Coordinates of C-alpha atoms and ligand atoms in Angstrom, one line a residue:
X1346 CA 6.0 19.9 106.3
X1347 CA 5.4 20.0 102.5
X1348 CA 4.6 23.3 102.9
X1349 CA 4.9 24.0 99.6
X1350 CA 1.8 21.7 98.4
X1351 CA 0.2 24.9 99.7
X1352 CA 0.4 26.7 96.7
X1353 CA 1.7 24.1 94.4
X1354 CA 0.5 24.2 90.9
X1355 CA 1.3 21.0 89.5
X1356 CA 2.2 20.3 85.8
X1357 CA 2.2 16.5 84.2
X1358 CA 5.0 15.5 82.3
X1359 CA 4.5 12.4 80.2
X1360 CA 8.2 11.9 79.6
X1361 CA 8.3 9.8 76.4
X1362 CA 6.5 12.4 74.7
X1363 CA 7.4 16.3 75.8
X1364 CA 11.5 16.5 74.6
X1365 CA 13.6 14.5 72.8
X1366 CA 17.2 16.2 72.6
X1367 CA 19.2 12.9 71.4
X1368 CA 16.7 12.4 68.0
X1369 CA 16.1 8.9 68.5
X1370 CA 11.9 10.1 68.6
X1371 CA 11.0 9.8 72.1
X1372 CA 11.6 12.2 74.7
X1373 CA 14.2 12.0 77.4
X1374 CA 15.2 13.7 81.0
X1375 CA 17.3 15.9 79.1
X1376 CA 14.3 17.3 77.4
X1377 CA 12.6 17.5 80.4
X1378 CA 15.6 19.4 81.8
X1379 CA 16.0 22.1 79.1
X1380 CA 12.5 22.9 79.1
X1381 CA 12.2 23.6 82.5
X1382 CA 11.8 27.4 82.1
X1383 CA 9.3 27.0 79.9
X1384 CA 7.2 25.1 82.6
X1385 CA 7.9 28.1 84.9
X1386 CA 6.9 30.3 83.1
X1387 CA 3.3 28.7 82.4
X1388 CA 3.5 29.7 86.0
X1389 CA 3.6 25.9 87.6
X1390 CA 6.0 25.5 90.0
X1391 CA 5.5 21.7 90.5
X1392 CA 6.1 18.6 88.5
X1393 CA 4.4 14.9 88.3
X1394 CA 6.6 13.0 86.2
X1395 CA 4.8 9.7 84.8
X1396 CA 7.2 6.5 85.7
X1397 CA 10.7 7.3 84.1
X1398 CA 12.2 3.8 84.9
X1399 CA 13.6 0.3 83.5
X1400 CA 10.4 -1.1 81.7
X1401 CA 9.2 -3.4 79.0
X1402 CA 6.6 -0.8 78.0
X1403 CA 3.9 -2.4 77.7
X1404 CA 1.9 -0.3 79.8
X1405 CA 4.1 3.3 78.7
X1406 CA 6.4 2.5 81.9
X1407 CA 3.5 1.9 84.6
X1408 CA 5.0 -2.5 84.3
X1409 CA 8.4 -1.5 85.9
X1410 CA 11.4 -3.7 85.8
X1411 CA 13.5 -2.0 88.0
X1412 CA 12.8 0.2 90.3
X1413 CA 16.0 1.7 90.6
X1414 CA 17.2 2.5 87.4
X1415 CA 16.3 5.3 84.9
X1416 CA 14.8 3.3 81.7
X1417 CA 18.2 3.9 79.0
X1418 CA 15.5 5.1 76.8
X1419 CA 14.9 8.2 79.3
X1420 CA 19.2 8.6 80.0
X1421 CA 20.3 8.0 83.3
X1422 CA 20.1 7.9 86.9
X1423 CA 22.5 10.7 86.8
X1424 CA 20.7 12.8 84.1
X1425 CA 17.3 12.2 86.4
X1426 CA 19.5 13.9 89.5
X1427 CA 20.9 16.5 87.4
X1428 CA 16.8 17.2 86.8
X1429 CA 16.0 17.3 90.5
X1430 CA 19.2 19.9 90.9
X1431 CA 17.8 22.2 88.1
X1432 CA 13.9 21.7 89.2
X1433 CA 15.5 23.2 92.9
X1434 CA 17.7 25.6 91.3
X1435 CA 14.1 27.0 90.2
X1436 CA 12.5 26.7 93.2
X1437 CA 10.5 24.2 92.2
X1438 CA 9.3 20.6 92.8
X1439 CA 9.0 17.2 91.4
X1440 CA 7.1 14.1 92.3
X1441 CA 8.2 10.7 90.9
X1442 CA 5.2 8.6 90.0
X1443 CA 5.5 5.4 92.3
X1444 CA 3.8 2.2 91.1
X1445 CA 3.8 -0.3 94.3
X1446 CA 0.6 -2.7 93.1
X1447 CA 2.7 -4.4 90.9
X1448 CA 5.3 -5.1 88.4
X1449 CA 6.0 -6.1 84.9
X1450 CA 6.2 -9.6 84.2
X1451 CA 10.0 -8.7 82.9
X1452 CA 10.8 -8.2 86.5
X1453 CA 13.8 -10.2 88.4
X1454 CA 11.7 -10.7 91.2
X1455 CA 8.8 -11.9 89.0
X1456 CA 11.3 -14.3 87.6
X1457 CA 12.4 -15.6 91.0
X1458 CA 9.3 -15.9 92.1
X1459 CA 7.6 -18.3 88.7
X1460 CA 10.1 -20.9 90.2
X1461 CA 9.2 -24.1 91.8
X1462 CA 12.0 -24.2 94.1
X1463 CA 11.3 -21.8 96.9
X1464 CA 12.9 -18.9 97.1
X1465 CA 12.9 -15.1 98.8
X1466 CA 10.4 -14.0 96.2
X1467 CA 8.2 -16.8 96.7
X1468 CA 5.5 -14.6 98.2
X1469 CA 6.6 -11.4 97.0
X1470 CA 3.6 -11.7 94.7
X1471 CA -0.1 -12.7 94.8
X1472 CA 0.3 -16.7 94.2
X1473 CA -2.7 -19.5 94.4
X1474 CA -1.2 -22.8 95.2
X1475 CA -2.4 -24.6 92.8
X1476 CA -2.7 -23.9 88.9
X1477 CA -6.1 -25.3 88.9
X1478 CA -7.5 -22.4 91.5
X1479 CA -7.7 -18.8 90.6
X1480 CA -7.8 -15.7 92.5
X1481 CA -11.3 -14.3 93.0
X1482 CA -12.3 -11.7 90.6
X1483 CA -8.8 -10.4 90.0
X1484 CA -7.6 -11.7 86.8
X1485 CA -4.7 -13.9 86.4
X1486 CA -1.1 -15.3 85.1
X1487 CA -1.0 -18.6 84.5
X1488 CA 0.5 -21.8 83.0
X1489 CA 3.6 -19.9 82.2
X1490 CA 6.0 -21.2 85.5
X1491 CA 7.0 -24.0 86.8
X1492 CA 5.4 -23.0 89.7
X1493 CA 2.1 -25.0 90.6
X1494 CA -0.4 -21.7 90.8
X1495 CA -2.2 -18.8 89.2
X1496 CA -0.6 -15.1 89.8
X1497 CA -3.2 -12.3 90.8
X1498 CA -3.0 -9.3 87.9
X1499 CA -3.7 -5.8 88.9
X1500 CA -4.3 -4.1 85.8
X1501 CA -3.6 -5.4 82.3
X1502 CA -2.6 -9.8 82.0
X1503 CA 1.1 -8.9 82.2
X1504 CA 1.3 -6.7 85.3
X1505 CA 1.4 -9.2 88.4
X1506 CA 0.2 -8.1 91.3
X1507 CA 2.6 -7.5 94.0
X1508 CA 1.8 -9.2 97.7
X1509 CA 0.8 -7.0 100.2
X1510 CA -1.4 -9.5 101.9
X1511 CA -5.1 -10.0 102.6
X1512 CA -7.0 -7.5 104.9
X1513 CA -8.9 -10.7 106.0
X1514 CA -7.7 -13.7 104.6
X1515 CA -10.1 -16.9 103.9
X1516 CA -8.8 -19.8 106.0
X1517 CA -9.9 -22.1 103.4
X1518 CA -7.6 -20.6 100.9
X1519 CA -4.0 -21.1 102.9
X1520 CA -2.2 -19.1 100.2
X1521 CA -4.4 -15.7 101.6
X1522 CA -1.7 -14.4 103.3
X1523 CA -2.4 -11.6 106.5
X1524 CA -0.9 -8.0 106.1
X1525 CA 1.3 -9.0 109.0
X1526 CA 3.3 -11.8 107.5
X1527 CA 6.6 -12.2 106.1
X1528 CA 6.0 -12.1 102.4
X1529 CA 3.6 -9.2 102.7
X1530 CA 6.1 -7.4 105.1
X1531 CA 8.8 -7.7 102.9
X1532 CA 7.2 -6.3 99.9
X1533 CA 6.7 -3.3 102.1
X1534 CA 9.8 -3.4 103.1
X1535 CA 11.4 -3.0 99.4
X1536 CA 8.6 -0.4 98.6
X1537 CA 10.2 1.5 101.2
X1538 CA 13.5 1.2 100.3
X1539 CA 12.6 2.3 96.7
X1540 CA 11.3 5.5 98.3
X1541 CA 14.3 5.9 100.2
X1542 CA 16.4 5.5 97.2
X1543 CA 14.7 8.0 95.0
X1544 CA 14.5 10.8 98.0
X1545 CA 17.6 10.3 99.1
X1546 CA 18.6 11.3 95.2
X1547 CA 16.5 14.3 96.1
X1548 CA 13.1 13.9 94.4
X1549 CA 10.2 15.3 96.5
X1550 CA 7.6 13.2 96.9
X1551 CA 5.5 10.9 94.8
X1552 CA 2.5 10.6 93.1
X1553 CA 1.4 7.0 93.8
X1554 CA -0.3 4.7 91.4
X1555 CA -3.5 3.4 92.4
X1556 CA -3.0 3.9 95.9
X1557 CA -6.2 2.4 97.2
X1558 CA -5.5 -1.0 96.0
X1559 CA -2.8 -2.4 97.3
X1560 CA -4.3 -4.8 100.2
X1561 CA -6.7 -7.5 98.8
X1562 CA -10.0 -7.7 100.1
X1563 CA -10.3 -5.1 101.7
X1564 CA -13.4 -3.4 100.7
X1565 CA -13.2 -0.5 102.8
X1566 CA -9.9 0.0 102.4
X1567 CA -8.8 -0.6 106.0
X1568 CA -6.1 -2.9 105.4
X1569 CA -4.2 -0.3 103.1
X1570 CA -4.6 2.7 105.1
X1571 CA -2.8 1.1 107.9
X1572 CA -0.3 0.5 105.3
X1573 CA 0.3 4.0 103.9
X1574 CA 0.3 4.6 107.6
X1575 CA 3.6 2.4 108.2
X1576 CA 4.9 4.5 105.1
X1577 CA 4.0 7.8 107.1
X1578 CA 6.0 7.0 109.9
X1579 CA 9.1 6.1 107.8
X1580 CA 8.5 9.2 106.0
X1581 CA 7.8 11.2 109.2
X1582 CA 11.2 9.8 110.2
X1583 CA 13.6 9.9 107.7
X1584 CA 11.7 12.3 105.4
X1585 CA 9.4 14.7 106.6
X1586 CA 9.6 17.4 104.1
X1587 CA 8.3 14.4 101.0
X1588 CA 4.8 14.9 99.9
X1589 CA 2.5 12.4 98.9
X1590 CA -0.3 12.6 96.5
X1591 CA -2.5 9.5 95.7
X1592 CA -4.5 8.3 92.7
X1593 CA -7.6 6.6 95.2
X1594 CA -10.2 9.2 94.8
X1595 CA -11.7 8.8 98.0
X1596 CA -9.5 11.9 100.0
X1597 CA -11.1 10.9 103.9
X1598 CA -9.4 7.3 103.1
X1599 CA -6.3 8.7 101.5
X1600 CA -5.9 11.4 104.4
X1601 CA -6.2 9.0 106.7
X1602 CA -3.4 6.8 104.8
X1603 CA -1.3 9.9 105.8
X1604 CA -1.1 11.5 101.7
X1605 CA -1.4 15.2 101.9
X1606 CA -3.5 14.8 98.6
X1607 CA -5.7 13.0 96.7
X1608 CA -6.9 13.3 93.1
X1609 CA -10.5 13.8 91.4
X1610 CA -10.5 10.8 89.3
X1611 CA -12.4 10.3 85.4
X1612 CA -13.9 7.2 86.8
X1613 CA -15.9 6.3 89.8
X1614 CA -18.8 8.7 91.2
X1615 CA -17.0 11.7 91.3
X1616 CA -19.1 13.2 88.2
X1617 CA -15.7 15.0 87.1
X1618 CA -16.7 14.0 83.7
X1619 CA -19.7 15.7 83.8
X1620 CA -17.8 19.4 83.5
X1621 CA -15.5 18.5 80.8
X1622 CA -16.1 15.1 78.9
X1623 CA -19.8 13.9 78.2
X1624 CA -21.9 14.4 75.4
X1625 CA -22.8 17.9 77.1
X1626 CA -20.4 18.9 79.5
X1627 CA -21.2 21.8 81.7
X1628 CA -18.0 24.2 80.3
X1629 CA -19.7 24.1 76.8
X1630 CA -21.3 27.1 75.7
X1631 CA -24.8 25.2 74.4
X1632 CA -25.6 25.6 78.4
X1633 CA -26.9 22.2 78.6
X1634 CA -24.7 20.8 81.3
X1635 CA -25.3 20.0 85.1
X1636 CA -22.9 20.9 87.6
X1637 CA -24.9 20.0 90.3
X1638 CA -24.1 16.2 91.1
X1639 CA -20.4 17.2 90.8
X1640 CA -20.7 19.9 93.6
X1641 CA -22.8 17.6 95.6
X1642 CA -20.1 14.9 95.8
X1643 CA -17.3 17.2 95.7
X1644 CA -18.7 19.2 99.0
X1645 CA -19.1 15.6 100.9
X1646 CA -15.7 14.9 99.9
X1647 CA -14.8 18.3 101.4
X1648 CA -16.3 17.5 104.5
X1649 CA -14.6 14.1 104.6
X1650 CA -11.8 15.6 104.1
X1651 CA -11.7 18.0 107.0
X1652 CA -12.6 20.7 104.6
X1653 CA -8.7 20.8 103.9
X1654 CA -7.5 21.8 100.5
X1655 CA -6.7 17.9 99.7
X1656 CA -9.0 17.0 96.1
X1657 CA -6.8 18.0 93.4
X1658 CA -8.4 18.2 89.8
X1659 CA -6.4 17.8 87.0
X1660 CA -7.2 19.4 84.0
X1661 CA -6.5 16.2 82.1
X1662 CA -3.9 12.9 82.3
X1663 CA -2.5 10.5 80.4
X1664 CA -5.6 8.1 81.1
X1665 CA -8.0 10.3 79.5
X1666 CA -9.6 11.9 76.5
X1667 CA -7.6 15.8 76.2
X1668 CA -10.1 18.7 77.3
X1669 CA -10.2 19.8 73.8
X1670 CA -11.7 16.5 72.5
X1671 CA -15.1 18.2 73.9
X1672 CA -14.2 22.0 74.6
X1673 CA -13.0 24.4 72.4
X1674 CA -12.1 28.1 72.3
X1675 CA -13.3 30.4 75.3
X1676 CA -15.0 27.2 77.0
X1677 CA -11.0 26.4 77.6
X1678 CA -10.4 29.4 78.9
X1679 CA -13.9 29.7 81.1
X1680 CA -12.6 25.9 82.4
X1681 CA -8.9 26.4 83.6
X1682 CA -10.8 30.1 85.3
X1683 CA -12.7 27.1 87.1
X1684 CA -9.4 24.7 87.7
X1685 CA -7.3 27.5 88.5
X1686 CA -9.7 28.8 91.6
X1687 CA -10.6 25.4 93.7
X1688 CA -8.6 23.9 96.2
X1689 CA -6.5 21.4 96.3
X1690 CA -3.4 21.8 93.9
X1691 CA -4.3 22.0 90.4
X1692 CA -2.6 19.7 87.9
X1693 CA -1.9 20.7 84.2
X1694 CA -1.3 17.6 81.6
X1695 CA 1.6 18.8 79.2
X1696 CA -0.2 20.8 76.1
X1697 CA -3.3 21.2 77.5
X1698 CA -2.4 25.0 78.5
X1699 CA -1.9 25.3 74.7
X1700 CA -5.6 23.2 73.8
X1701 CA -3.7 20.3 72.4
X1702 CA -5.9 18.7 70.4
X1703 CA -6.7 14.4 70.9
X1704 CA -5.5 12.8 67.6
X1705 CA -8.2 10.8 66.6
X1706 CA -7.2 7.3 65.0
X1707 CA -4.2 6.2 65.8
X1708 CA -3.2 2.6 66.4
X1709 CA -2.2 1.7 70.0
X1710 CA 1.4 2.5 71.4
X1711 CA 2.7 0.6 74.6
X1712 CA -0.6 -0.1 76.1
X1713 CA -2.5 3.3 75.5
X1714 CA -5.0 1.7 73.1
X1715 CA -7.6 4.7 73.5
X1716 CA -5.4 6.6 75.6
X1717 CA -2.7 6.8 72.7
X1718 CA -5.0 10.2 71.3
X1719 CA -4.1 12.0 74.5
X1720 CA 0.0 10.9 74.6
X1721 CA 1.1 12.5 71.1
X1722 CA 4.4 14.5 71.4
X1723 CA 4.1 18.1 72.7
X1724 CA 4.1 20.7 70.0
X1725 CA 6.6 23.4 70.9
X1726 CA 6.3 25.7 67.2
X1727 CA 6.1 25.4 63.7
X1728 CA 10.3 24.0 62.9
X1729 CA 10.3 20.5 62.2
X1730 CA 8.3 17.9 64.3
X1731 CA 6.5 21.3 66.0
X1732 CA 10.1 21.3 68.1
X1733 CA 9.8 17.7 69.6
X1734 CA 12.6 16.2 67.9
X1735 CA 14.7 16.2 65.4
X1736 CA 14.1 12.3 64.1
X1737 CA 12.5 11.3 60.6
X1738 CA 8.6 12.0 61.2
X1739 CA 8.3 8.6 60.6
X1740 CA 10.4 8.1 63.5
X1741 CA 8.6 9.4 66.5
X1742 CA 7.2 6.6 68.6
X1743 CA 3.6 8.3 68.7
X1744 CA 2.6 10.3 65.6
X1745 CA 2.1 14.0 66.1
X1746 CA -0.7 16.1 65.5
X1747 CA -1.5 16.3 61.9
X1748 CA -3.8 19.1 61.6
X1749 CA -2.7 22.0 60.1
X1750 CA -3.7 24.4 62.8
X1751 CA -2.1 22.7 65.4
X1752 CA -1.5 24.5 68.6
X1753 CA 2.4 25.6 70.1
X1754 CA 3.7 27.0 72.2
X1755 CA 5.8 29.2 70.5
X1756 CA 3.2 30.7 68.6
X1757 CA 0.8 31.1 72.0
X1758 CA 2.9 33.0 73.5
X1759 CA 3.7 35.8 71.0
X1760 CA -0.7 35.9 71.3
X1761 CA -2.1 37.8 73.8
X1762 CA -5.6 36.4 73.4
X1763 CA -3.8 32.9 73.3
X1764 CA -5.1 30.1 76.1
X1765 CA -1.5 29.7 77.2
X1766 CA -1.7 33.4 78.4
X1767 CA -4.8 33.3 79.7
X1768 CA -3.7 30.6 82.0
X1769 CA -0.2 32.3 82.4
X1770 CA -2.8 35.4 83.4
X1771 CA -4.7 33.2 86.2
X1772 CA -2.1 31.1 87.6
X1773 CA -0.4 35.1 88.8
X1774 CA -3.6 35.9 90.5
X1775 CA -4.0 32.7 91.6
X1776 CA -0.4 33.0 93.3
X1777 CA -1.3 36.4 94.7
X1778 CA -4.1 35.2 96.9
X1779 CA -4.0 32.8 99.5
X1780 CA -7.8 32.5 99.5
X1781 CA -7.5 30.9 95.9
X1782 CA -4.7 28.6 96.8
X1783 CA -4.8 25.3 98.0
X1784 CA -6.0 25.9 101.1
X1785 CA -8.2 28.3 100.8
X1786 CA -11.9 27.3 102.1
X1787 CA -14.7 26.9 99.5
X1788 CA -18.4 27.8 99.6
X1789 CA -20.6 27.2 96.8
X1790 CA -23.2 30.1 96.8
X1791 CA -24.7 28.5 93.2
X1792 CA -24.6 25.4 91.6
X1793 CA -28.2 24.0 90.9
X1794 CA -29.5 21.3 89.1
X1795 CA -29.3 21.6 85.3
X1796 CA -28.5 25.3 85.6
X1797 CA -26.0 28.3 85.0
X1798 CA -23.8 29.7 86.1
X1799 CA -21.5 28.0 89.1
X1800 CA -20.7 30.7 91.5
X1801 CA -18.5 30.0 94.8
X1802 CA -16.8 32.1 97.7
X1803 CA -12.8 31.5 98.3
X1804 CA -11.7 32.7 101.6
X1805 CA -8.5 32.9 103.8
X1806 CA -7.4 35.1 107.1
X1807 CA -8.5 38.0 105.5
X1808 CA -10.0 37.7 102.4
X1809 CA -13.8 36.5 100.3
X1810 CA -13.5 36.4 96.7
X1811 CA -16.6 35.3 94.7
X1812 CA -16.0 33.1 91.4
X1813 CA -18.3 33.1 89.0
X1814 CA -18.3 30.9 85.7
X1815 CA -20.5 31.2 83.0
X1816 CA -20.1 28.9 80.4
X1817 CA -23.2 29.2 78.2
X1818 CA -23.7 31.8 75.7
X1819 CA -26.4 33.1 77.5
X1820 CA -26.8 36.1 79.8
X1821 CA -27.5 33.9 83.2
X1822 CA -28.7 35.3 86.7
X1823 CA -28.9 33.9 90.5
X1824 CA -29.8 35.2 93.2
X1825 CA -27.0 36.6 96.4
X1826 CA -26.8 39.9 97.7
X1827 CA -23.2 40.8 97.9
X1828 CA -21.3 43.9 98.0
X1829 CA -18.7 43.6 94.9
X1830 CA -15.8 45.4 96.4
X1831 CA -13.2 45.2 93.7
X1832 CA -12.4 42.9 90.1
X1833 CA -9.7 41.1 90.7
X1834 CA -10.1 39.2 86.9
X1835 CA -12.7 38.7 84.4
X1836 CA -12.5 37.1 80.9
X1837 CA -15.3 37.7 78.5
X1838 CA -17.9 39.7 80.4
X1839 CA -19.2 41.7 83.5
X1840 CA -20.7 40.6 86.7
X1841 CA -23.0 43.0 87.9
X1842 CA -24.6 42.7 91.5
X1843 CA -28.4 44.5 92.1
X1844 CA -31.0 44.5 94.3
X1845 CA -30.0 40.9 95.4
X1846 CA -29.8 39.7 92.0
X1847 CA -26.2 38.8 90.2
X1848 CA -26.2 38.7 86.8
X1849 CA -22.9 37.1 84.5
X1850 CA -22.3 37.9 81.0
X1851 CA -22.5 35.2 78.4
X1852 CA -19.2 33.1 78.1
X1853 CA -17.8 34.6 81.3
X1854 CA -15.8 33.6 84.5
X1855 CA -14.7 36.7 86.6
X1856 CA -13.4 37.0 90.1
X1857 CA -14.6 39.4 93.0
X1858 CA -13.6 40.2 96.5
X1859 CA -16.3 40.9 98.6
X1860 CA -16.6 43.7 101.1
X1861 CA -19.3 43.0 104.3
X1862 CA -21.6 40.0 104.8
X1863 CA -23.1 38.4 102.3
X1864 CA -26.2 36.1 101.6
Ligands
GLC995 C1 -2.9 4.1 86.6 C2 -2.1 4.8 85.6 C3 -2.4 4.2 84.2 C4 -1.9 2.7 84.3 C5 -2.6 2.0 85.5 C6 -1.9 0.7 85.8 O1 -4.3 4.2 86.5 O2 -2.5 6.2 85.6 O3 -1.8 4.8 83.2 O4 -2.2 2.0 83.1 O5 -2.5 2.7 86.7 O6 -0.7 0.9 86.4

């Protein structure tokens, strides 16, 4: 059953920004087609594709208007199946990005339900019953319908929030409703006929939009993971090849929810931010970073987990600030050598294998505000628009880079010492042991407090390879007796094991199977 997850190595595609092949200045499906050999030959064989349908934009797609239809923008429903044909032509794989918490206010059934009359979207979404109330702490629509009552929000003012039910509705407020009636039911219902729809078409799974939030009041998260569980069985049923992967960030909730993984998330305590994006991450080379709170939550979230290869970390997304904001050079190169060897599938955002840079400045587009820096159209090489399109500059919906040593592809891969094939380099070893693939266990042998380098053990059936990363530019040592048996990679420097003592070049990650015991 998604088998394939096991060595899945995903790559984002933001698709209003990666290919434009009509020249209107945005991308399209067709772009995303025609650059599909590109994407394997980065050496990803997997792709999340950010929401691709009918949509007012005012959250880049994420405020869908209809589910079932391709946004004209993007092409069609037959140009996105044509994609999915190609993606398994390649042997490849593609997740749909599934946003079930709610919809744009442009919605029919959002519409239908601002009526006064009732109607068969009445409860579809999260309604007070009376203007005058608000929901709790979520945020509301209101004084815009007919209809006497505030709308819950989920996100930003015009995204209402779809009704799944309370996990333990107040019986002073009657308009709580319980996961088990009708409204809530039927909104899982049509969430389940949208994920019919799309894998019937043949996409293979989804990444699903804030996952964890979809039943109210439901702190611990009960009330949606028996949800996601109703979603399991239909999937076990009708589709039991479809793989899930959740944006919730707690992976023993998201497991149990029945998603075969779970993402390491820029917000919330997962100290993610403290490797790549804080004022001194751990991967730069001034050696001032702490790795130690991130392994310390990652490991319990291991455990959790079933010590199953479930936490994906991406190397960036369209939410946050690009890995080169804060990282530059070999620290890029000493980070995806860290991304490329954990568990869990690792994600690539588009343009961060070629250190794409943030463009700093630029006035909000379709709801990115400080997220527009990361979304700018991918630079392919140095013809007009670095490749993107063939519009008027002036024409592209986000601006592109401006700087005149901007990254591309082209130009990366003609470089040897390029980040693109240093990547390319990793992802092939990373393919050619299991022990560094998804499931592969993990053991961190060094990651203390305030200190360098990180060092951990990757092991299958039949194999220990040590990983050591080295980000500062200082010569670093720990202490582990180990017999080195063999290099299987090494970028910038040595490893040298002696007398119990390893010792790690400056600005250096490097890879090692390991022959006997070790301690
Ligand atoms: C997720 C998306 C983000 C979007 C939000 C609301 O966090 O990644 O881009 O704005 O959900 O749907």
């Amino acid at each position: 059953m998604s088998q394939w997850l096991d060595n899945a190595i995903f790559y984002e595609i933001y698709p209003q920004s990666f290919k434009d092949t009509d020249g209107d200045g945005i991308g399209n499906i067709n772009g995303i087609t025609e650059k599909l050999d590109y994407i394997k030959s980065v050496g990803c064989n997997a792709i999340w594709l950010n929401p691709c349908f009918e949509s007012p934009f005012g959250d880049a797609g994420y405020d869908v208007s209809d589910y079932y239809r391709v946004a004209p923008r993007y092409g069609t429903n037959e140009d996105l199946k044509r994609l999915f044909e190609e993606v398994h032509k390649r042997d490849m794989h593609i997740l749909l990005d599934l946003v079930p918490g709610h919809t744009s206010v442009e919605h029919k059934w959002f519409k239908e339900s601002m009526k006064a009359e009732k109607n068969e979207f009445t409860d579809r979404y999260v309604w007070t019953d009376s203007i005058w109330e608000e929901p709790e702490g979520m945020g509301c629509i209101r004084g815009i319908s007919d209809r006497d009552g505030s709308c819950a929000v989920n996100f930003f003012s015009h995204q209402p929030a779809l009704n799944y039910g309370f996990y333990k509705p107040d019986p002073q407020k009657k308009w709580q409703q319980g996961t088990e009636d009708k409204g809530p039911l039927s909104t899982l219902n049509e969430l389940i006929n949208i994920m019919r729809f799309w894998l019937g078409m043949g996409c293979d799974g989804f990444r699903v939009d804030m996952a964890g939030s979809l039943v109210k009041n439901d702190a611990d998260g009960k009330g949606t993971i028996k949800l996601w569980q109703k979603v399991r069985s239909f999937l076990d049923r009708e589709f039991p090849d479809a793989a899930m992967v959740s944006e919730w960030g707690e992976p023993d909730k998201s497991l149990q929810g029945g998603f075969h993984m779970d993402f390491l998330l820029h917000f919330g305590p997962s100290h993610y931010n403290d490797l790549f994006r804080c004022e001194e991450p751990f991967f730069s080379s001034r050696g001032k970073g702490d790795v130690s709170e991130f392994v310390k939550k990652y490991t319990e979230n291991y455990e959790k987990s079933e010590r199953k290869g479930l936490i994906c970390i991406p190397s960036g997304n369209h939410d946050m600030d690009r890995l080169s904001r804060s990282l530059h050079g070999d620290e890029l190169k000493i980070a995806f050598a860290f991304l490329l060897t954990m568990p869990g599938a690792p994600f690539i955002y588009y343009g961060d294998e070629i250190g794409m840079n943030y463009v700093e400045n630029l006035t909000s587009v379709e709801g990115g505000y400080n997220r527009t820096g990361s979304r700018s159209p991918m630079q392919w090489d140095k013809s007009l628009n670095a490749g993107f399109s063939t519009a008027a500059p002036e024409k592209l919906y986000i601006p592109l880079d401006g700087s005149s040593n901007r990254p591309d592809a082209a130009s990366q891969l003609a470089d040897k010492s390029s980040l693109l094939n240093e990547i390319k380099r990793l992802i092939v070893i990373r393919q050619s042991h299991k022990a560094l693939q998804s499931k592969g266990e993990i053991e961190f042998v060094f990651a203390e407090k305030n200190s360098y380098p990180l060092a951990y053990i990757r092991s299958s059936e039949n194999e220990r390879l040590l990983i050591v990363i080295n980000p500062s530019s200082e010569k670093k040592t720990f202490n582990f007796s180990a017999d080195l048996k063999q290099k299987i990679y090494s970028f910038g420097g040595e490893i040298l094991s002696d007398g119990g003592v390893i010792t790690a070049e400056p600005s250096c990650a490097a890879i090692y199977a390991l022959s006997g015991s070790y301690s």
